[in-house]
Amino acid sequence: MDSIKQNASKTITAREERETSGSPKKVWFFSALLTLQYGAQPLISKRFTRREVIVTSSVLACEVAKVICAFAVLTFNGSLTKLCKDWSLLRALTFSGLPAAIYALQNSLLQISYKNLDSLTFSMLNQTKLFFTAFFGFVILRQKQSIQQIGALFLLIVAAVLLSIGEGTSKASKSRNPEEVLFYGIVPVLIASVLSGLASALCQWASQAKQHSSYLMTIEMSIFGSLCLLASLSQSPDGHAMKKHGFLYGWTPLTLVPVVANALGGILVGLVTSYAGGVRKGFVIVSALLVTALLQFIFDGKPPSPYCLVALPLVITSISIYQKYPYRVKKKEA
């Protein structure tokens, strides 16, 4: 029995060493692609999606595109047949069902909060998900952060807040009932941040600790998330709009561009979470805000705000520190 445990321990250790030593290039490659996709997505959506398009229709189309892309990749690398043989509904529900349900609830809470908070307050509170991602990474995965990494994470949150201020100062906030702001604005976005950190840690646990394929998880979560979305259509305004105008109301051939881009981004999120973890995904998202500001300057002639110029060195510094000073386990003396 002891030999079995030792062999299992060696196998896990070897796999962890391969992941940490063999994946830096993949981490940087997928992170760079995700940063570009996140940064360009707002401009792509604005240019190619008409205002008449029903939001739920584009979301469902994006989930379908994710499934198609994931199936294509699995078919190309030859792992689809094996995954289909090993697949089970119980395993899918265990690894993907809970994160999918959490993300569905998170998105609903964010919609409620966004309607009851000004953009600046919403964006700043939404950055707390970086902290909760690191927290649940420690609780669920026992991923410890070095003191330098904690400092880098703090710098990243400061940069995110500055970028949020830069985006939100142009929009004036309306005076509202304080209780309404608290219970329908602040509380929902904070709960959504907690759920975001939890779901990210669960996805990383499934892909790393349990070796659940990130592509397979993308397919499962897209299907489960779509089922949750379809179940809500009967009571939602988008459901009534679809019954009245049709699923593809307002669509043009160019509407597929942001849909496909968003789908590819969803797959990249799974890959980055699998190879690098949820905390590094937070660095990608904040870095993408800078890419958005740069692309807006290039294509729309809108110069970056002073907040953006201050945030840029903070993001660069935080990423450098986080990569340079990882947490190291102290070896016990014999």
Short mmCIF file of C-alpha atoms in Angstrom, two decimals:
data_model
loop_
_atom_site.label_atom_id
_atom_site.label_comp_id
_atom_site.label_asym_id
_atom_site.label_seq_id
_atom_site.Cartn_x
_atom_site.Cartn_y
_atom_site.Cartn_z
CA MET A 1 0.00 0.00 0.00
CA ASP A 2 2.82 2.36 0.89
CA SER A 3 4.54 1.63 -2.42
CA ILE A 4 1.35 2.50 -4.32
CA LYS A 5 1.11 5.81 -2.47
CA GLN A 6 4.78 6.53 -3.16
CA ASN A 7 4.38 5.78 -6.86
CA ALA A 8 1.27 7.97 -7.04
CA SER A 9 3.12 10.74 -5.26
CA LYS A 10 6.05 10.44 -7.68
CA THR A 11 3.66 10.54 -10.64
CA ILE A 12 1.97 13.70 -9.36
CA THR A 13 5.34 15.30 -8.61
CA ALA A 14 6.65 14.46 -12.10
CA ARG A 15 3.50 15.84 -13.72
CA GLU A 16 3.77 19.05 -11.68
CA GLU A 17 7.42 19.43 -12.71
CA ARG A 18 6.47 19.00 -16.38
CA GLU A 19 3.73 21.62 -16.04
CA THR A 20 5.98 24.15 -14.38
CA SER A 21 9.08 23.55 -16.50
CA GLY A 22 7.56 22.75 -19.90
CA SER A 23 4.80 25.32 -20.11
CA PRO A 24 6.36 28.83 -19.82
CA LYS A 25 6.30 29.35 -23.59
CA LYS A 26 2.70 28.16 -23.76
CA VAL A 27 1.79 30.40 -20.82
CA TRP A 28 3.21 33.49 -22.52
CA PHE A 29 1.77 32.57 -25.93
CA PHE A 30 -1.77 31.93 -24.68
CA SER A 31 -1.61 34.93 -22.33
CA ALA A 32 -0.53 37.22 -25.18
CA LEU A 33 -3.34 35.96 -27.42
CA LEU A 34 -5.90 36.37 -24.64
CA THR A 35 -4.65 39.88 -23.85
CA LEU A 36 -5.03 40.85 -27.52
CA GLN A 37 -8.49 39.27 -27.73
CA TYR A 38 -9.71 40.91 -24.51
CA GLY A 39 -8.31 44.25 -25.58
CA ALA A 40 -9.74 44.17 -29.10
CA GLN A 41 -13.14 42.66 -28.23
CA PRO A 42 -14.84 45.96 -27.19
CA LEU A 43 -13.85 47.65 -30.46
CA ILE A 44 -14.82 44.62 -32.57
CA SER A 45 -18.20 44.34 -30.86
CA LYS A 46 -18.88 48.05 -31.22
CA ARG A 47 -18.06 48.11 -34.93
CA PHE A 48 -19.72 44.87 -36.05
CA THR A 49 -22.72 44.41 -33.74
CA ARG A 50 -25.82 46.51 -34.38
CA ARG A 51 -27.76 47.91 -31.43
CA GLU A 52 -30.84 45.93 -32.46
CA VAL A 53 -29.12 42.56 -31.89
CA ILE A 54 -30.65 40.69 -28.94
CA VAL A 55 -27.91 40.15 -26.34
CA THR A 56 -28.95 36.60 -25.44
CA SER A 57 -28.86 35.54 -29.10
CA SER A 58 -25.23 36.65 -29.43
CA VAL A 59 -24.31 34.97 -26.13
CA LEU A 60 -25.90 31.66 -27.20
CA ALA A 61 -24.25 31.89 -30.62
CA CYS A 62 -20.91 32.48 -28.88
CA GLU A 63 -21.38 29.35 -26.74
CA VAL A 64 -22.17 27.30 -29.87
CA ALA A 65 -19.04 28.70 -31.54
CA LYS A 66 -16.96 27.72 -28.49
CA VAL A 67 -18.23 24.14 -28.72
CA ILE A 68 -17.46 23.96 -32.45
CA CYS A 69 -13.95 25.40 -31.99
CA ALA A 70 -13.17 23.07 -29.07
CA PHE A 71 -14.40 20.03 -31.02
CA ALA A 72 -12.26 21.11 -34.00
CA VAL A 73 -9.13 21.37 -31.84
CA LEU A 74 -9.78 18.00 -30.16
CA THR A 75 -10.34 16.39 -33.57
CA PHE A 76 -7.16 17.96 -34.96
CA ASN A 77 -4.93 16.79 -32.08
CA GLY A 78 -6.49 13.30 -32.16
CA SER A 79 -7.76 13.24 -28.57
CA LEU A 80 -11.49 13.46 -29.29
CA THR A 81 -12.05 9.68 -29.52
CA LYS A 82 -10.31 8.95 -26.22
CA LEU A 83 -12.12 11.76 -24.40
CA CYS A 84 -15.48 10.54 -25.72
CA LYS A 85 -14.76 7.01 -24.47
CA ASP A 86 -13.77 8.26 -21.01
CA TRP A 87 -16.54 10.86 -20.77
CA SER A 88 -19.35 10.47 -18.24
CA LEU A 89 -22.21 12.75 -17.25
CA LEU A 90 -21.36 12.47 -13.55
CA ARG A 91 -17.75 13.51 -14.18
CA ALA A 92 -18.91 16.40 -16.40
CA LEU A 93 -21.35 17.64 -13.75
CA THR A 94 -18.68 17.29 -11.05
CA PHE A 95 -15.99 19.25 -12.88
CA SER A 96 -17.97 21.63 -15.12
CA GLY A 97 -21.53 21.79 -13.81
CA LEU A 98 -20.76 23.78 -10.67
CA PRO A 99 -18.47 26.36 -12.33
CA ALA A 100 -21.02 26.81 -15.15
CA ALA A 101 -23.83 27.42 -12.64
CA ILE A 102 -21.59 29.80 -10.66
CA TYR A 103 -20.70 31.81 -13.76
CA ALA A 104 -24.39 31.98 -14.76
CA LEU A 105 -25.29 33.34 -11.31
CA GLN A 106 -22.33 35.72 -11.42
CA ASN A 107 -23.42 37.17 -14.76
CA SER A 108 -26.95 37.70 -13.45
CA LEU A 109 -25.65 39.51 -10.37
CA LEU A 110 -23.40 41.71 -12.51
CA GLN A 111 -26.38 42.70 -14.68
CA ILE A 112 -28.35 43.69 -11.56
CA SER A 113 -25.42 45.63 -10.14
CA TYR A 114 -24.56 47.41 -13.38
CA LYS A 115 -28.08 48.85 -13.58
CA ASN A 116 -27.88 50.26 -10.04
CA LEU A 117 -24.33 51.62 -9.92
CA ASP A 118 -22.48 54.23 -11.92
CA SER A 119 -19.79 52.84 -14.21
CA LEU A 120 -16.89 54.07 -12.08
CA THR A 121 -18.10 52.46 -8.84
CA PHE A 122 -19.03 49.26 -10.62
CA SER A 123 -15.64 48.92 -12.33
CA MET A 124 -13.70 49.60 -9.15
CA LEU A 125 -15.67 47.11 -7.05
CA ASN A 126 -15.44 44.54 -9.84
CA GLN A 127 -11.63 44.53 -9.49
CA THR A 128 -11.95 42.82 -6.08
CA LYS A 129 -12.31 39.54 -8.02
CA LEU A 130 -8.51 39.55 -8.34
CA PHE A 131 -8.20 39.26 -4.57
CA PHE A 132 -10.82 36.52 -4.32
CA THR A 133 -9.15 34.59 -7.14
CA ALA A 134 -5.90 34.52 -5.16
CA PHE A 135 -7.82 33.69 -1.95
CA PHE A 136 -9.65 30.68 -3.40
CA GLY A 137 -6.49 29.58 -5.17
CA PHE A 138 -4.94 29.25 -1.72
CA VAL A 139 -7.99 27.65 -0.05
CA ILE A 140 -8.78 25.09 -2.78
CA LEU A 141 -5.43 24.55 -4.49
CA ARG A 142 -3.07 25.50 -1.65
CA GLN A 143 -1.34 27.93 -3.96
CA LYS A 144 0.73 30.19 -1.75
CA GLN A 145 1.98 33.60 -2.83
CA SER A 146 5.35 35.05 -1.94
CA ILE A 147 5.50 38.44 -0.24
CA GLN A 148 6.69 39.95 -3.51
CA GLN A 149 3.77 38.36 -5.39
CA ILE A 150 1.30 39.75 -2.84
CA GLY A 151 2.83 43.18 -3.43
CA ALA A 152 2.59 42.67 -7.20
CA LEU A 153 -1.07 41.71 -6.84
CA PHE A 154 -1.67 44.90 -4.84
CA LEU A 155 0.00 46.96 -7.61
CA LEU A 156 -2.21 45.25 -10.17
CA ILE A 157 -5.37 46.11 -8.22
CA VAL A 158 -4.20 49.75 -7.96
CA ALA A 159 -3.62 49.79 -11.73
CA ALA A 160 -7.06 48.27 -12.33
CA VAL A 161 -8.67 50.92 -10.13
CA LEU A 162 -6.84 53.70 -11.99
CA LEU A 163 -7.94 52.30 -15.35
CA SER A 164 -11.51 52.06 -14.07
CA ILE A 165 -11.40 55.69 -12.95
CA GLY A 166 -10.15 56.68 -16.39
CA GLU A 167 -13.06 54.89 -18.04
CA GLY A 168 -15.69 56.02 -15.57
CA THR A 169 -14.97 59.71 -14.97
CA SER A 170 -16.63 60.70 -18.24
CA LYS A 171 -19.94 59.20 -17.11
CA ALA A 172 -21.76 61.09 -14.43
CA SER A 173 -23.38 59.09 -11.69
CA LYS A 174 -27.02 59.67 -10.87
CA SER A 175 -28.19 60.15 -7.30
CA ARG A 176 -30.03 57.08 -6.03
CA ASN A 177 -31.55 55.76 -2.85
CA PRO A 178 -28.60 54.70 -0.60
CA GLU A 179 -30.31 51.43 0.36
CA GLU A 180 -30.99 50.64 -3.29
CA VAL A 181 -27.35 51.31 -4.15
CA LEU A 182 -26.19 49.07 -1.28
CA PHE A 183 -28.49 46.06 -1.73
CA TYR A 184 -28.97 46.14 -5.52
CA GLY A 185 -25.61 47.60 -6.52
CA ILE A 186 -22.70 47.09 -4.13
CA VAL A 187 -23.72 43.76 -2.56
CA PRO A 188 -24.41 41.97 -5.91
CA VAL A 189 -21.07 43.01 -7.46
CA LEU A 190 -19.14 41.92 -4.36
CA ILE A 191 -20.91 38.55 -4.31
CA ALA A 192 -20.19 38.23 -8.05
CA SER A 193 -16.48 38.88 -7.35
CA VAL A 194 -16.46 36.12 -4.74
CA LEU A 195 -18.17 33.75 -7.19
CA SER A 196 -15.70 34.67 -9.94
CA GLY A 197 -12.74 33.76 -7.74
CA LEU A 198 -14.41 30.50 -6.66
CA ALA A 199 -15.29 29.44 -10.22
CA SER A 200 -11.78 30.25 -11.46
CA ALA A 201 -10.21 28.13 -8.71
CA LEU A 202 -12.60 25.24 -9.41
CA CYS A 203 -11.76 25.32 -13.13
CA GLN A 204 -8.06 25.32 -12.34
CA TRP A 205 -8.53 22.44 -9.88
CA ALA A 206 -10.35 20.37 -12.50
CA SER A 207 -7.81 21.02 -15.25
CA GLN A 208 -4.62 20.71 -13.17
CA ALA A 209 -5.29 18.52 -10.14
CA LYS A 210 -7.79 16.20 -11.84
CA GLN A 211 -6.30 16.44 -15.36
CA HIS A 212 -9.65 17.35 -16.90
CA SER A 213 -9.11 18.61 -20.46
CA SER A 214 -9.53 22.38 -20.75
CA TYR A 215 -11.14 21.93 -24.19
CA LEU A 216 -13.58 19.36 -22.82
CA MET A 217 -14.36 21.67 -19.91
CA THR A 218 -15.05 24.48 -22.39
CA ILE A 219 -17.55 22.27 -24.21
CA GLU A 220 -19.24 21.12 -21.01
CA MET A 221 -19.46 24.59 -19.48
CA SER A 222 -20.78 26.07 -22.73
CA ILE A 223 -23.53 23.44 -22.88
CA PHE A 224 -24.46 23.77 -19.21
CA GLY A 225 -24.34 27.57 -19.38
CA SER A 226 -26.51 27.60 -22.50
CA LEU A 227 -29.07 25.36 -20.80
CA CYS A 228 -29.22 27.79 -17.86
CA LEU A 229 -29.62 30.69 -20.28
CA LEU A 230 -32.36 28.93 -22.26
CA ALA A 231 -34.21 28.14 -19.03
CA SER A 232 -34.29 31.85 -18.16
CA LEU A 233 -35.63 32.99 -21.55
CA SER A 234 -39.28 32.38 -20.66
CA GLN A 235 -39.16 35.17 -18.06
CA SER A 236 -36.56 37.49 -19.57
CA PRO A 237 -37.09 40.52 -21.86
CA ASP A 238 -34.75 38.93 -24.41
CA GLY A 239 -36.98 35.85 -24.53
CA HIS A 240 -40.01 37.99 -25.34
CA ALA A 241 -37.98 39.90 -27.97
CA MET A 242 -36.98 36.62 -29.63
CA LYS A 243 -40.59 35.48 -29.79
CA LYS A 244 -41.59 38.78 -31.38
CA HIS A 245 -38.69 39.43 -33.79
CA GLY A 246 -36.84 36.10 -34.12
CA PHE A 247 -33.49 34.78 -32.88
CA LEU A 248 -31.35 36.55 -35.51
CA TYR A 249 -33.06 39.94 -35.29
CA GLY A 250 -30.59 42.70 -36.20
CA TRP A 251 -27.88 40.28 -37.33
CA THR A 252 -25.61 40.83 -40.35
CA PRO A 253 -22.79 38.61 -41.66
CA LEU A 254 -20.33 40.88 -39.79
CA THR A 255 -22.03 40.04 -36.48
CA LEU A 256 -20.25 36.68 -36.64
CA VAL A 257 -16.86 38.42 -36.27
CA PRO A 258 -17.25 39.41 -32.57
CA VAL A 259 -19.09 36.15 -31.87
CA VAL A 260 -16.21 34.01 -33.15
CA ALA A 261 -13.61 36.28 -31.51
CA ASN A 262 -15.42 35.98 -28.18
CA ALA A 263 -15.64 32.20 -28.58
CA LEU A 264 -11.90 31.93 -29.21
CA GLY A 265 -11.35 34.12 -26.16
CA GLY A 266 -13.41 31.72 -24.06
CA ILE A 267 -11.18 28.83 -25.13
CA LEU A 268 -8.06 30.90 -24.39
CA VAL A 269 -9.39 31.65 -20.89
CA GLY A 270 -9.58 27.92 -20.24
CA LEU A 271 -6.04 27.38 -21.54
CA VAL A 272 -4.57 30.26 -19.52
CA THR A 273 -6.37 29.08 -16.37
CA SER A 274 -5.14 25.53 -16.99
CA TYR A 275 -1.50 26.41 -17.65
CA ALA A 276 -1.03 29.57 -15.60
CA GLY A 277 -3.83 29.79 -13.02
CA GLY A 278 -6.58 32.24 -12.20
CA VAL A 279 -4.31 34.89 -10.68
CA ARG A 280 -2.26 35.26 -13.87
CA LYS A 281 -5.53 35.46 -15.79
CA GLY A 282 -6.22 38.59 -13.71
CA PHE A 283 -2.96 40.09 -14.95
CA VAL A 284 -4.05 39.34 -18.52
CA ILE A 285 -7.41 41.07 -18.05
CA VAL A 286 -5.88 44.23 -16.59
CA SER A 287 -3.21 44.29 -19.30
CA ALA A 288 -5.99 44.01 -21.88
CA LEU A 289 -7.44 47.31 -20.63
CA LEU A 290 -4.21 48.97 -21.75
CA VAL A 291 -4.48 47.26 -25.14
CA THR A 292 -8.02 48.61 -25.48
CA ALA A 293 -6.80 52.14 -24.73
CA LEU A 294 -4.02 51.75 -27.33
CA LEU A 295 -6.37 50.42 -30.02
CA GLN A 296 -8.87 53.22 -29.32
CA PHE A 297 -6.06 55.72 -29.91
CA ILE A 298 -4.97 53.99 -33.16
CA PHE A 299 -8.42 53.47 -34.72
CA ASP A 300 -10.62 56.14 -33.09
CA GLY A 301 -8.06 58.84 -32.37
CA LYS A 302 -9.00 58.81 -28.67
CA PRO A 303 -5.82 59.46 -26.62
CA PRO A 304 -5.27 57.40 -23.45
CA SER A 305 -6.24 59.12 -20.21
CA PRO A 306 -3.60 60.23 -17.65
CA TYR A 307 -4.85 57.38 -15.45
CA CYS A 308 -3.95 54.93 -18.21
CA LEU A 309 -0.45 56.40 -18.56
CA VAL A 310 0.10 56.01 -14.81
CA ALA A 311 -1.34 52.49 -14.78
CA LEU A 312 0.94 51.25 -17.59
CA PRO A 313 4.21 51.17 -15.58
CA LEU A 314 2.32 49.71 -12.61
CA VAL A 315 1.06 46.79 -14.71
CA ILE A 316 4.50 46.18 -16.24
CA THR A 317 6.13 46.31 -12.80
CA SER A 318 3.55 44.02 -11.20
CA ILE A 319 3.87 41.40 -13.96
CA SER A 320 7.67 41.48 -13.74
CA ILE A 321 7.67 41.08 -9.95
CA TYR A 322 5.06 38.33 -10.00
CA GLN A 323 7.04 36.30 -12.55
CA LYS A 324 10.45 36.92 -10.97
CA TYR A 325 9.64 36.09 -7.35
CA PRO A 326 7.46 32.94 -7.22
CA TYR A 327 6.70 31.27 -3.93
CA ARG A 328 9.34 28.67 -3.09
CA VAL A 329 8.84 25.82 -0.65
CA LYS A 330 11.56 25.70 1.96
CA LYS A 331 13.29 22.33 1.92
CA LYS A 332 13.27 20.52 5.22
CA GLU A 333 16.65 19.59 6.62
CA ALA A 334 17.35 15.87 6.74
#
